[in-house]
CSV table of C-alpha atoms in Angstrom, one decimal:
chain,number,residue,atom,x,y,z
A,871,UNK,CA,-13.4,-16.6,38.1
A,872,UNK,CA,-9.9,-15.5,37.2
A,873,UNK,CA,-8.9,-11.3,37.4
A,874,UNK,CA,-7.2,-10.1,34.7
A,875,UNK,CA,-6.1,-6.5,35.7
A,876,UNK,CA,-6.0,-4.1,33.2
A,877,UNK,CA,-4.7,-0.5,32.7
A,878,UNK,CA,-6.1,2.2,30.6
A,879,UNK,CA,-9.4,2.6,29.3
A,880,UNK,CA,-8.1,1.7,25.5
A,881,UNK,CA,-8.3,-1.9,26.9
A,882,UNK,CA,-11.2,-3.6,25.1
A,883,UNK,CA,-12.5,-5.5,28.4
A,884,UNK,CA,-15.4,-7.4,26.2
A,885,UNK,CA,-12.4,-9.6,25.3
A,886,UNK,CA,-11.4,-10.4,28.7
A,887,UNK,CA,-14.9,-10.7,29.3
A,888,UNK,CA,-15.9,-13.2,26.7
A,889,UNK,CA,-12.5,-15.3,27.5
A,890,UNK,CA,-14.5,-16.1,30.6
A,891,UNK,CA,-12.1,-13.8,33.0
A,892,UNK,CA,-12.9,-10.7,35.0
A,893,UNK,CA,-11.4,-7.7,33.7
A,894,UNK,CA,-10.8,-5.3,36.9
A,895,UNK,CA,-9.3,-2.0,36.1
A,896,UNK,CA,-6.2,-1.4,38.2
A,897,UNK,CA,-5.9,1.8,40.4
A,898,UNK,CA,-3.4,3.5,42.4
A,899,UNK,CA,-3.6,5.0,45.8
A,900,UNK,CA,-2.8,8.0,46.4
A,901,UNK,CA,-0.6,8.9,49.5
A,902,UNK,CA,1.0,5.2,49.8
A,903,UNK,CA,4.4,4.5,49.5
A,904,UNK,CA,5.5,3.7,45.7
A,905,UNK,CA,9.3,3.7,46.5
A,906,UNK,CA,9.2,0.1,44.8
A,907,UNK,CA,7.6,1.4,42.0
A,908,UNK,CA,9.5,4.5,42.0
A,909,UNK,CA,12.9,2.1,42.0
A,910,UNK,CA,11.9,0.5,38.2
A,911,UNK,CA,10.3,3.6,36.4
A,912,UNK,CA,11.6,6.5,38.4
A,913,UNK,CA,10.5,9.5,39.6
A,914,UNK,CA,9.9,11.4,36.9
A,915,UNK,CA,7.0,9.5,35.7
A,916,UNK,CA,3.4,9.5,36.5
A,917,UNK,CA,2.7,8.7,40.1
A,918,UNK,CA,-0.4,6.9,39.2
A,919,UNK,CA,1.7,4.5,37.3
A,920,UNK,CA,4.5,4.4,40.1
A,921,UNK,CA,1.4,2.8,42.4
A,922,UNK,CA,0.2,0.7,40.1
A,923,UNK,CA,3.4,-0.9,39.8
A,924,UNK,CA,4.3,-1.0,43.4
A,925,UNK,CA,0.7,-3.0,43.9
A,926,UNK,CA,1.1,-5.1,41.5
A,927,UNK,CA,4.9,-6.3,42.9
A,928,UNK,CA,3.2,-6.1,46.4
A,929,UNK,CA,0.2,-8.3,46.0
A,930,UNK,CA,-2.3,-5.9,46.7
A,931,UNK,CA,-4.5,-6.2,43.7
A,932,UNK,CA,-5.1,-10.3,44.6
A,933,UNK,CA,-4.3,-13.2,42.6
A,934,UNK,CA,-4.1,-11.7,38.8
A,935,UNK,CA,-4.0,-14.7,36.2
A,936,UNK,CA,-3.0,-11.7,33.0
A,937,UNK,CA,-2.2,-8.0,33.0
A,938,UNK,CA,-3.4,-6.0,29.5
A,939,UNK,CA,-1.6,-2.9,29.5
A,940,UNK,CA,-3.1,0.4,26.9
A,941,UNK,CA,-0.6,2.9,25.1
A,942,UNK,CA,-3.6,5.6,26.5
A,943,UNK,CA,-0.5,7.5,27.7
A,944,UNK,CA,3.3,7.2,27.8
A,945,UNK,CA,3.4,6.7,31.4
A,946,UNK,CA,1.1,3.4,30.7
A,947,UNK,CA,3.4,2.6,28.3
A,948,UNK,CA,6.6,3.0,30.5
A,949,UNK,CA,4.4,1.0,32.8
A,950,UNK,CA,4.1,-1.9,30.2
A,951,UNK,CA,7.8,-1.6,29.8
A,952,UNK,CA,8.8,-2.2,32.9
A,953,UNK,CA,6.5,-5.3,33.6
A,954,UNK,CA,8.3,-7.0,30.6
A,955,UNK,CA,11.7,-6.5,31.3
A,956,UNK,CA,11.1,-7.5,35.1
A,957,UNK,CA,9.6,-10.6,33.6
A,958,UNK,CA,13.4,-11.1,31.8
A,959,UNK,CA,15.6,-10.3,34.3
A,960,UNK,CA,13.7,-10.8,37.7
A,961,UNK,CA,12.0,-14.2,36.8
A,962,UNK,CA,12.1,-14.6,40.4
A,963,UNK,CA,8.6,-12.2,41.2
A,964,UNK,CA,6.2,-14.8,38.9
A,965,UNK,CA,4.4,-11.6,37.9
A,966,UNK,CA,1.8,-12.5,35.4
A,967,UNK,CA,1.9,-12.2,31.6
A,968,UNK,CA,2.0,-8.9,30.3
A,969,UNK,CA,0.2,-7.7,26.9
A,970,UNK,CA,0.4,-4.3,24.9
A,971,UNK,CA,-2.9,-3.6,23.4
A,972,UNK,CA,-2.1,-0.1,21.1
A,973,UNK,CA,-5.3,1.7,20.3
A,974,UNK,CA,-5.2,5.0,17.4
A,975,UNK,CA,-7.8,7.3,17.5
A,976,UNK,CA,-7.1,8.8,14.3
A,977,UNK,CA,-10.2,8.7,12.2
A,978,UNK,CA,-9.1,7.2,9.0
A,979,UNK,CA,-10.0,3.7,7.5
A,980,UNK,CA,-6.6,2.6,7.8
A,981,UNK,CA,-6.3,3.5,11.7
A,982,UNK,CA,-9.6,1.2,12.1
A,983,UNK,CA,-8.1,-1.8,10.2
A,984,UNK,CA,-4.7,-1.2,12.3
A,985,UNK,CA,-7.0,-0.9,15.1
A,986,UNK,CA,-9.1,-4.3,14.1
A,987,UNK,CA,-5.8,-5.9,13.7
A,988,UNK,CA,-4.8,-5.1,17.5
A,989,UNK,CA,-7.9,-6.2,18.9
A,990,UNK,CA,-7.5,-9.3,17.0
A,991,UNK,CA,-4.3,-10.4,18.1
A,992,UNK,CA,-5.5,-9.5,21.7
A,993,UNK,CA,-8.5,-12.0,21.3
A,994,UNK,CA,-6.3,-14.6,20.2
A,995,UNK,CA,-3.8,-14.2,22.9
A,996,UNK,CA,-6.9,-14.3,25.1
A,997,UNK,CA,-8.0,-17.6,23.8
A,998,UNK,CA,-5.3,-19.5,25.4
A,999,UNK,CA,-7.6,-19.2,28.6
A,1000,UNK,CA,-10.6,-19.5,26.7
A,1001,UNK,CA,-11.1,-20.0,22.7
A,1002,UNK,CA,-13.5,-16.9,22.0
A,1003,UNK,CA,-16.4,-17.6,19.7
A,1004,UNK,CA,-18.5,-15.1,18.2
A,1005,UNK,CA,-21.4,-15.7,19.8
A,1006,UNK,CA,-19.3,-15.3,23.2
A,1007,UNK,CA,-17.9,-12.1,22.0
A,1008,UNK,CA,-21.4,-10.6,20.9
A,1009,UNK,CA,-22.9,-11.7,24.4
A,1010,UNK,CA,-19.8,-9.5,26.3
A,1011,UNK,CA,-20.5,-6.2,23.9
A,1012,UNK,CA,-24.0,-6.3,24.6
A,1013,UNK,CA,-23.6,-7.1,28.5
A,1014,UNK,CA,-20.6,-4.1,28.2
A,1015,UNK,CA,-23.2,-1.7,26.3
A,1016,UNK,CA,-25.8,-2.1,28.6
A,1017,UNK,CA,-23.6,-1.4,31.3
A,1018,UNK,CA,-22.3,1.9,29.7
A,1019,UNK,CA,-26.1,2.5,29.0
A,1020,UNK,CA,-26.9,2.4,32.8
A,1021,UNK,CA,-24.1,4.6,33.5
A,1022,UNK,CA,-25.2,7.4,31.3
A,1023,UNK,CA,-28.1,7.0,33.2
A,1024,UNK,CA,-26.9,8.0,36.5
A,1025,UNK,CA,-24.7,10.9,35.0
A,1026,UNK,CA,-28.3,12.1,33.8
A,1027,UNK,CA,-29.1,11.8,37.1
A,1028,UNK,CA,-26.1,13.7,38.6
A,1029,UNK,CA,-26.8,16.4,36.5
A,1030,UNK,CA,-30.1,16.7,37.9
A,1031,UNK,CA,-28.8,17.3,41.5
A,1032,UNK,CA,-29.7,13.8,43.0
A,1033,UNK,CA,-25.5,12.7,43.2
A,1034,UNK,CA,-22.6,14.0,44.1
A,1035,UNK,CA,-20.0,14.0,41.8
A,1036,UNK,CA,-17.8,12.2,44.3
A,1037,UNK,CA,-20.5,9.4,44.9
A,1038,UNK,CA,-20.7,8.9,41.0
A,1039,UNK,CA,-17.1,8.7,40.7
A,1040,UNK,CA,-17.2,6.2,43.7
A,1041,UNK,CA,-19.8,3.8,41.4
A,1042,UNK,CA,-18.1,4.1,38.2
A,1043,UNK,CA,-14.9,2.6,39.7
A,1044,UNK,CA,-16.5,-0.1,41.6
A,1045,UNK,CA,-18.4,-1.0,37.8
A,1046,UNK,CA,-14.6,-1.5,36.7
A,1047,UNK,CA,-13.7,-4.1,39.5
A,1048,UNK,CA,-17.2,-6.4,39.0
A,1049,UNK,CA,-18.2,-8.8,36.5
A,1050,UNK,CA,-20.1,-7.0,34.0
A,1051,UNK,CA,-23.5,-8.1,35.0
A,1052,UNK,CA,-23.0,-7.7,38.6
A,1053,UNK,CA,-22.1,-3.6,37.7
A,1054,UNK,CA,-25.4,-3.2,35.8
A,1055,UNK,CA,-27.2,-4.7,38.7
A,1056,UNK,CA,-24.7,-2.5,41.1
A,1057,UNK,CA,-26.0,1.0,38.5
A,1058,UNK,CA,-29.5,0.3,38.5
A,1059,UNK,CA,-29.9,0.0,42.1
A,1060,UNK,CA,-28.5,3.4,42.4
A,1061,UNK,CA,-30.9,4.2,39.9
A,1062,UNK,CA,-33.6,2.9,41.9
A,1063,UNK,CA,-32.6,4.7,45.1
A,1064,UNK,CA,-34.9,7.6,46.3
A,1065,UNK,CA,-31.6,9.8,46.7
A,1066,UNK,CA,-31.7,13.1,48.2
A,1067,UNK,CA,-31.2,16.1,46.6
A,1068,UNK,CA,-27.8,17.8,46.6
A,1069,UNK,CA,-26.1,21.4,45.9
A,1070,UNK,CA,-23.3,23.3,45.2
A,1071,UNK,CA,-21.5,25.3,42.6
A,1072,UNK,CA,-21.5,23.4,39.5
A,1073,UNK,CA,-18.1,22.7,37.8
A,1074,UNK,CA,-16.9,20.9,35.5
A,1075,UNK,CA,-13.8,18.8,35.8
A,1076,UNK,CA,-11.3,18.6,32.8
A,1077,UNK,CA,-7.7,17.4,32.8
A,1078,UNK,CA,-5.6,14.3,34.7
A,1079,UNK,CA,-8.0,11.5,34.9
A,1080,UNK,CA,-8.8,10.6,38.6
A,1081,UNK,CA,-9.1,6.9,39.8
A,1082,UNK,CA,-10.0,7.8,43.6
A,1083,UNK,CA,-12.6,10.4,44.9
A,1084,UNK,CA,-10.2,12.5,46.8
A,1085,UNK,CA,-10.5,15.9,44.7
A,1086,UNK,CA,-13.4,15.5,43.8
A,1087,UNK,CA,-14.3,15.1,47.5
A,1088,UNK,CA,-12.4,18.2,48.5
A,1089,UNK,CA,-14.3,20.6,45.9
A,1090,UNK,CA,-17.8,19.0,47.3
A,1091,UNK,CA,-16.7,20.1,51.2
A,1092,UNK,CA,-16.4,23.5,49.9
A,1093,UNK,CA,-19.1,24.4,48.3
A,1094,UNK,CA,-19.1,23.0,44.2
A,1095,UNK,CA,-20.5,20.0,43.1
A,1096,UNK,CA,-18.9,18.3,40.1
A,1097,UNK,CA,-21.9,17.8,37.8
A,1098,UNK,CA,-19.6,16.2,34.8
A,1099,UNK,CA,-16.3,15.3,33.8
A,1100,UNK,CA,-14.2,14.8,30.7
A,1101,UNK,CA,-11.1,12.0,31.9
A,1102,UNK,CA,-11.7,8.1,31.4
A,1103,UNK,CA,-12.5,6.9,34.8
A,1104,UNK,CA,-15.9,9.4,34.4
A,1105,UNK,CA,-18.2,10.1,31.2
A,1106,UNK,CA,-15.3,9.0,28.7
A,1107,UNK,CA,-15.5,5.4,29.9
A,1108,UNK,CA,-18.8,5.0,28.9
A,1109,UNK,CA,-20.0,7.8,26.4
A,1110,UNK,CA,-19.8,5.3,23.1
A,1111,UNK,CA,-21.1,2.3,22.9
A,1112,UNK,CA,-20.8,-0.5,19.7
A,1113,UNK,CA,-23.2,-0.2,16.7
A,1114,UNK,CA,-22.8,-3.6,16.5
A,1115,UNK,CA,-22.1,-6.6,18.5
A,1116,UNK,CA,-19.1,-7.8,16.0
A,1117,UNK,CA,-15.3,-7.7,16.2
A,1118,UNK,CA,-15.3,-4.6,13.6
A,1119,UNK,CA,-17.8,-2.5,15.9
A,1120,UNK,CA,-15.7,-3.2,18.7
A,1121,UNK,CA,-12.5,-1.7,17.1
A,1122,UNK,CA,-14.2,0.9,15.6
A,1123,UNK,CA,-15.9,2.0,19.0
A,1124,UNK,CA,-12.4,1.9,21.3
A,1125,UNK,CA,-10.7,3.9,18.1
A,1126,UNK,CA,-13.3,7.0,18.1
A,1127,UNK,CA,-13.4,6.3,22.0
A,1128,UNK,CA,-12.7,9.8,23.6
A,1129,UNK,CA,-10.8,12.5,23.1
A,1130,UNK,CA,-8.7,11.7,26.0
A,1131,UNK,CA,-6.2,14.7,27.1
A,1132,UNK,CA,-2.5,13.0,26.1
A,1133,UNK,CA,-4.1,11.7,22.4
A,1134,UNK,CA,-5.9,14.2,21.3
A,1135,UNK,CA,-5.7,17.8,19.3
A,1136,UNK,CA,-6.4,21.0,21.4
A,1137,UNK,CA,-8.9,21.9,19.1
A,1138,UNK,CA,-10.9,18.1,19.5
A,1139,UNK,CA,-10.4,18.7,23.5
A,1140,UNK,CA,-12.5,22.2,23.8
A,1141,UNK,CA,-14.8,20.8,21.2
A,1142,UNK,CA,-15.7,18.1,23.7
A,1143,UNK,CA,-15.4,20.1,27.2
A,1144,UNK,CA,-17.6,22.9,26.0
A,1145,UNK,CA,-20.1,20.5,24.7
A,1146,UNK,CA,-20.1,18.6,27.8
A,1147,UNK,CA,-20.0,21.5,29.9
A,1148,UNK,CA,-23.1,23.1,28.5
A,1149,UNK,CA,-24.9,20.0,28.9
A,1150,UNK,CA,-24.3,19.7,32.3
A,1151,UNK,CA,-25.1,23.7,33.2
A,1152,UNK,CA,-21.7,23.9,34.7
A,1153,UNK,CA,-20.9,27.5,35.9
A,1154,UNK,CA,-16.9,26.9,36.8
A,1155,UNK,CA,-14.3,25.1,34.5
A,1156,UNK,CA,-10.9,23.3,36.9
A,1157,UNK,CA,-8.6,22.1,34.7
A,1158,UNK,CA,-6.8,19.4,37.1
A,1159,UNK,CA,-3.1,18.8,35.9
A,1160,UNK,CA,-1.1,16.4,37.9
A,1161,UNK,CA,2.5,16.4,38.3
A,1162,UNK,CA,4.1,15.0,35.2
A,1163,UNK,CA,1.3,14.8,33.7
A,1164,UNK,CA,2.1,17.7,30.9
A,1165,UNK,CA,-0.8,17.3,28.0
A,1166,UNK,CA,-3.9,19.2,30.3
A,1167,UNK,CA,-2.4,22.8,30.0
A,1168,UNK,CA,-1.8,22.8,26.4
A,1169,UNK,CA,-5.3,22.4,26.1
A,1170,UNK,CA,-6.4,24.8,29.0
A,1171,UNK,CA,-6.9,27.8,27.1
A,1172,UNK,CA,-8.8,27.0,24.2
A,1173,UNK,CA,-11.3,24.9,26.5
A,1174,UNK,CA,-11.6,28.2,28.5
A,1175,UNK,CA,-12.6,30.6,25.6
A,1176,UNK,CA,-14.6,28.1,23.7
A,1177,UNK,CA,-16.2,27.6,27.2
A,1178,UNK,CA,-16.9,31.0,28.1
A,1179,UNK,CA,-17.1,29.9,31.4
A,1180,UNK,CA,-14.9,31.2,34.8
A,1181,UNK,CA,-11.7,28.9,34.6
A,1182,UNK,CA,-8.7,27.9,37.1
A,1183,UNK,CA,-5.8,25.6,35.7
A,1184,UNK,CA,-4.8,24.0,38.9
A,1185,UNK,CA,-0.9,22.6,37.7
A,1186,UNK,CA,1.4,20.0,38.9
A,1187,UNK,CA,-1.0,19.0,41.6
A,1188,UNK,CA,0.1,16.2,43.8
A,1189,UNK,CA,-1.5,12.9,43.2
A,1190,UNK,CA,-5.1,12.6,44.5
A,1191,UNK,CA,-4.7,16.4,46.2
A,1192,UNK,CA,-5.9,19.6,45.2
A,1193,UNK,CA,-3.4,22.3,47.1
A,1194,UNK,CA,-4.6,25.2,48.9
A,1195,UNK,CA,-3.6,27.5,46.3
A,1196,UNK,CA,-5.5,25.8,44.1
A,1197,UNK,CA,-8.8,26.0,45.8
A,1198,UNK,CA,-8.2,29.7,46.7
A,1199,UNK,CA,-7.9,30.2,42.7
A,1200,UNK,CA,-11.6,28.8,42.6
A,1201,UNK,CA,-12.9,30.0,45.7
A,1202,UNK,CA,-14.9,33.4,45.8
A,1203,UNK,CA,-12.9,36.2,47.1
A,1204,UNK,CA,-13.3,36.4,50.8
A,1205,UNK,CA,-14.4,32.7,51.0
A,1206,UNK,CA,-12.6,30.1,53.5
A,1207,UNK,CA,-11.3,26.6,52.3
């Protein structure tokens, strides 16, 4: 089966699905070299995006037969950028096709048509691989939606203190990297498992998104235990499903998808966290801002008071770290890192 490698949870992966491809959601790493990436979009953007390109010019992803690229962010879309112009002027790399899917997440009847329109001309582009017919599309939503269904399973069952949140995170991302059925099977099994209990401090985990478990395991060695999350490689990926299994429902579920942190109104943002926060029994809030990522502390203090909860803004963190000072803010006073 052919990858297609795809960034940004806005990226209706039924479609790639239903093409007959594998849609595997592309991550960084954090503490590799991205000087190649760093050379076409600079320094100044996103360092997740700076890996991501530097594996994709280096191979390290595999063979990848598309690339569908989400406006979630403007670092994604600096991203997308960049892949089409080195396309034009550096034929030479034989990167794969590149496509801009732009999801809104406004919610108005004309953003949903705009948004219908999008994924339409997505599935059509998608065809030249594979024509998709209805009934293909309506199979991948269901497979898609039962997948998000076991997922919101097993963050039931990490706020009941039988996961971690770094083993949770762990399973979501492989899910993003499988085809769809072999994720649900991948879920349930976990679901299956006679896990141990664990402990900790529960917090909650708001800000920069996180595609590897390196903070996350960091704040589990000492002492919390993240018992939710509000960024789109946790809960967000999976918190809505389709009403229906049609084209419409599919537009309608990626537009009122979220609200994601560089796309959404601080008031829509602490709605959300507190929501999620109380349903999880957190007792801390971290707000997580990576470096040049600039939308989480705009929010920060209206998720704190509409919270009420004990709150640390961690800013410009390095990618996949949590600094010390940044711990000692959460730490209790006294308490070694």
């Amino acid at each position: 089966m052919s990858t297609v490698g795809y960034v940004g949870a806005d990226v209706p992966v039924e479609l790639i699905t239903a093409a007959g491809l594998l849609p595997k959601r592309l991550a960084g790493k954090p503490g590799e070299d991205s000087a190649l990436g760093d050379r076409y979009l600079g320094r100044g953007v996103d360092p997740v995006a700076r890996s991501i390109l530097t594996r994709i010019l280096t191979g390290d992803y595999g063979p990848l037969e598309a690339i569908v690229v989400s406006r979630d962010c403007e670092a994604s879309l600096r991203l997308f950028y960049a892949l089409r112009e080195l396309h034009r002027v550096e034929p030479e790399l034989r990167l794969p096709p590149v496509r801009l899917v732009d999801v809104l997440h406004l919610p108005h009847h004309t953003t949903t048509r705009y948004v219908h329109a999008k994924i339409a001309q997505l599935r059509e582009w998608l065809g030249q691989w594979r024509p998709i017919g209805d009934d293909d599309l309506a199979a991948a939503i269901t497979a898609h939606d039962t997948l998000r269904r076991s997922l919101a399973h097993l963050a039931e069952l990490r706020r009941a203190n039988r996961l971690s949140g770094t083993r949770f995170l762990e399973v979501v991302a492989a899910a993003t990297a499988l085809p769809v059925t072999e994720a649900t099977a991948l879920v349930d099994s976990m679901l299956a498992a006679d896990l141990p209990e664990v402990d900790g401090v529960r917090l909650f985990l708001t800000g920069s998104s996180h595609d590897s478990p390196a903070v996350y395991e960091t704040l589990e060695s000492n002492g919390f235990l993240v018992v939710g999350e509000d960024h789109d490689w946790g809960e967000l990926l999976f918190a809505r499903t389709c009403a229906a299994p049609t084209e419409l429902a599919l537009a309608e579920r990626y537009q009122h998808n979220g609200p994601a942190a560089p796309r959404s109104s601080i008031r829509q943002r602490a709605a959300h966290t507190a929501a999620a926060a109380r349903a999880c029994d957190a007792e801390v809030l971290l707000s997580y801002a990576r470096v040049h990522d600039d939308a989480p502390p705009w929010d920060f203090p209206e998720q704190r008071a509409a919270t009420g909860l004990r709150a640390v803004l961690a800013e410009r963190q390095p990618y996949g770290e949590l600094t010390a000072e940044a711990l000692a803010a959460l730490l209790p006073a006294g308490a070694a890192a």
